[in-house]
């Protein structure tokens, strides 16, 4: 439990640092992400919210803001659904996932091709490179 509240605390610190107001809605969304052991879609985040005051549109908007500020990282499922998990804001702890396409269980993957990708992108004259990289398979239980 201590680990989860620490995650929420550091995310809230980042909000403050990035000049975003600490609202109950934002706190609630970050709290849901901190409790999840797999990346969550906006809908799944919304379902897990205990506050009634946060509609789905607000959840979407907050998550997009968090991604822009580096507080939350974004990936996609095989069906194209965007999913979110807590980042660290400073790029440390940046990671990806290996997700079971049957049961949705996810493993953390620390391999990242980001820097190589950036070199290639710069070669084409592109700047401000972002990337989404997720892997899928069948876990040992579902295999
Ligand atoms: Zn599975
Ligand atoms: Zn990466």
CSV table of C-alpha atoms and ligand atoms in Angstrom, one decimal:
chain,number,residue,atom,x,y,z
A,1,UNK,CA,0.0,0.0,0.0
A,2,UNK,CA,2.9,2.4,0.9
A,3,UNK,CA,4.1,1.9,-2.6
A,4,UNK,CA,0.8,3.0,-4.2
A,5,UNK,CA,0.5,6.1,-2.1
A,6,UNK,CA,4.1,7.0,-2.9
A,7,UNK,CA,3.2,6.6,-6.6
A,8,UNK,CA,0.3,9.0,-6.2
A,9,UNK,CA,2.3,11.4,-4.2
A,10,UNK,CA,5.1,11.7,-6.8
A,11,UNK,CA,2.5,12.1,-9.6
A,12,UNK,CA,0.9,14.9,-7.7
A,13,UNK,CA,4.3,16.5,-7.1
A,14,UNK,CA,4.8,16.4,-10.9
A,15,UNK,CA,1.4,18.0,-11.5
A,16,UNK,CA,2.5,20.9,-9.2
A,17,UNK,CA,5.8,21.1,-11.0
A,18,UNK,CA,4.1,21.3,-14.4
A,19,UNK,CA,1.8,24.0,-13.1
A,20,UNK,CA,-1.4,21.9,-13.3
A,21,UNK,CA,-3.9,22.5,-10.6
A,22,UNK,CA,-4.4,19.6,-8.2
A,23,UNK,CA,-8.1,19.0,-8.5
A,24,UNK,CA,-10.0,16.1,-6.9
A,25,UNK,CA,-10.7,14.8,-10.4
A,26,UNK,CA,-7.0,14.7,-11.4
A,27,UNK,CA,-6.1,13.1,-8.1
A,28,UNK,CA,-8.8,10.5,-8.5
A,29,UNK,CA,-7.6,9.6,-12.0
A,30,UNK,CA,-4.0,9.3,-10.9
A,31,UNK,CA,-5.1,7.2,-7.9
A,32,UNK,CA,-6.8,4.7,-10.2
A,33,UNK,CA,-3.7,4.4,-12.4
A,34,UNK,CA,-1.5,3.9,-9.3
A,35,UNK,CA,-3.7,1.0,-8.2
A,36,UNK,CA,-3.7,-0.8,-11.6
A,37,UNK,CA,-1.1,-3.4,-12.3
A,38,UNK,CA,-1.9,-3.3,-16.1
A,39,UNK,CA,-2.3,-0.3,-18.4
A,40,UNK,CA,-5.9,1.0,-18.4
A,41,UNK,CA,-8.0,2.6,-21.1
A,42,UNK,CA,-9.8,5.8,-20.4
A,43,UNK,CA,-13.1,3.9,-20.0
A,44,UNK,CA,-11.6,1.4,-17.5
A,45,UNK,CA,-10.1,4.3,-15.6
A,46,UNK,CA,-13.5,6.0,-15.5
A,47,UNK,CA,-15.3,2.8,-14.3
A,48,UNK,CA,-12.9,2.6,-11.4
A,49,UNK,CA,-13.4,6.2,-10.3
A,50,UNK,CA,-15.3,6.6,-7.0
A,51,UNK,CA,-16.1,10.2,-7.6
A,52,UNK,CA,-19.3,10.7,-9.5
A,53,UNK,CA,-18.3,14.2,-10.7
A,54,UNK,CA,-15.8,13.0,-13.3
A,55,UNK,CA,-17.3,12.2,-16.7
A,56,UNK,CA,-15.6,10.2,-19.4
A,57,UNK,CA,-14.8,13.3,-21.4
A,58,UNK,CA,-13.0,14.8,-18.4
A,59,UNK,CA,-11.0,11.6,-18.0
A,60,UNK,CA,-9.9,11.7,-21.6
A,61,UNK,CA,-8.9,15.3,-21.3
A,62,UNK,CA,-7.0,14.8,-18.1
A,63,UNK,CA,-5.2,11.7,-19.4
A,64,UNK,CA,-4.1,13.6,-22.6
A,65,UNK,CA,-2.8,16.5,-20.5
A,66,UNK,CA,-0.9,14.0,-18.2
A,67,UNK,CA,0.7,12.4,-21.3
A,68,UNK,CA,1.8,15.8,-22.7
A,69,UNK,CA,3.4,16.6,-19.4
A,70,UNK,CA,5.1,13.2,-19.1
A,71,UNK,CA,3.2,12.3,-15.9
A,72,UNK,CA,1.4,9.4,-17.6
A,73,UNK,CA,2.6,7.2,-20.5
A,74,UNK,CA,0.4,6.0,-23.3
A,75,UNK,CA,0.3,2.8,-25.3
A,76,UNK,CA,-2.2,1.0,-27.6
A,77,UNK,CA,-3.8,-2.3,-27.5
A,78,UNK,CA,-4.0,-4.5,-30.6
A,79,UNK,CA,-7.4,-3.2,-31.4
A,80,UNK,CA,-6.2,0.3,-31.3
A,81,UNK,CA,-7.6,1.3,-27.9
A,82,UNK,CA,-5.3,3.8,-26.1
A,83,UNK,CA,-4.1,2.7,-22.7
A,84,UNK,CA,-2.3,4.6,-19.9
A,85,UNK,CA,0.0,4.0,-17.0
A,86,UNK,CA,1.9,6.2,-14.6
A,87,UNK,CA,5.2,7.5,-15.8
A,88,UNK,CA,7.9,9.3,-13.8
A,89,UNK,CA,7.9,12.6,-15.6
A,90,UNK,CA,11.6,12.8,-16.1
A,91,UNK,CA,11.9,9.9,-18.5
A,92,UNK,CA,13.4,7.5,-15.9
A,93,UNK,CA,11.2,4.5,-15.5
A,94,UNK,CA,10.0,4.9,-19.1
A,95,UNK,CA,8.9,1.4,-20.1
A,96,UNK,CA,6.7,-0.7,-22.3
A,97,UNK,CA,4.4,-3.8,-21.8
A,98,UNK,CA,3.9,-7.3,-23.0
A,99,UNK,CA,0.2,-7.9,-22.7
A,100,UNK,CA,-1.7,-11.2,-22.9
A,101,UNK,CA,-4.3,-10.8,-25.6
A,102,UNK,CA,-6.6,-13.3,-23.9
A,103,UNK,CA,-6.7,-12.3,-20.2
A,104,UNK,CA,-5.1,-8.8,-20.4
A,105,UNK,CA,-2.4,-9.6,-17.8
A,106,UNK,CA,0.7,-7.4,-18.6
A,107,UNK,CA,4.4,-7.6,-17.9
A,108,UNK,CA,6.7,-4.7,-17.7
A,109,UNK,CA,9.3,-4.5,-20.5
A,110,UNK,CA,12.3,-2.3,-20.0
A,111,UNK,CA,13.6,-2.7,-23.5
A,112,UNK,CA,13.2,0.5,-25.5
A,113,UNK,CA,14.3,1.5,-29.0
A,114,UNK,CA,13.5,5.2,-28.3
A,115,UNK,CA,17.1,6.5,-28.7
A,116,UNK,CA,17.8,4.6,-31.9
A,117,UNK,CA,14.5,5.6,-33.3
A,118,UNK,CA,15.2,9.2,-32.5
A,119,UNK,CA,18.5,9.1,-34.4
A,120,UNK,CA,16.7,7.7,-37.5
A,121,UNK,CA,14.0,10.3,-37.2
A,122,UNK,CA,16.5,13.1,-36.9
A,123,UNK,CA,18.1,11.7,-40.0
A,124,UNK,CA,14.8,12.5,-41.8
A,125,UNK,CA,14.8,16.0,-40.3
A,126,UNK,CA,12.0,15.2,-37.8
A,127,UNK,CA,12.1,16.6,-34.3
A,128,UNK,CA,10.0,16.2,-31.1
A,129,UNK,CA,9.8,12.4,-31.6
A,130,UNK,CA,7.4,10.3,-29.5
A,131,UNK,CA,6.8,6.6,-29.8
A,132,UNK,CA,4.3,3.9,-28.9
A,133,UNK,CA,5.6,0.4,-28.6
A,134,UNK,CA,3.6,-2.5,-27.1
A,135,UNK,CA,4.0,-6.2,-27.5
A,136,UNK,CA,1.2,-8.9,-27.3
A,137,UNK,CA,1.1,-12.6,-26.8
A,138,UNK,CA,-0.4,-15.5,-24.9
A,139,UNK,CA,0.6,-15.7,-21.2
A,140,UNK,CA,1.6,-19.1,-19.7
A,141,UNK,CA,-1.9,-19.5,-18.1
A,142,UNK,CA,-3.8,-18.8,-21.4
A,143,UNK,CA,-1.3,-20.6,-23.7
B,1,LIG,ZN1,-3.4,-14.6,-20.2
B,2,LIG,ZN1,10.2,3.5,-25.2
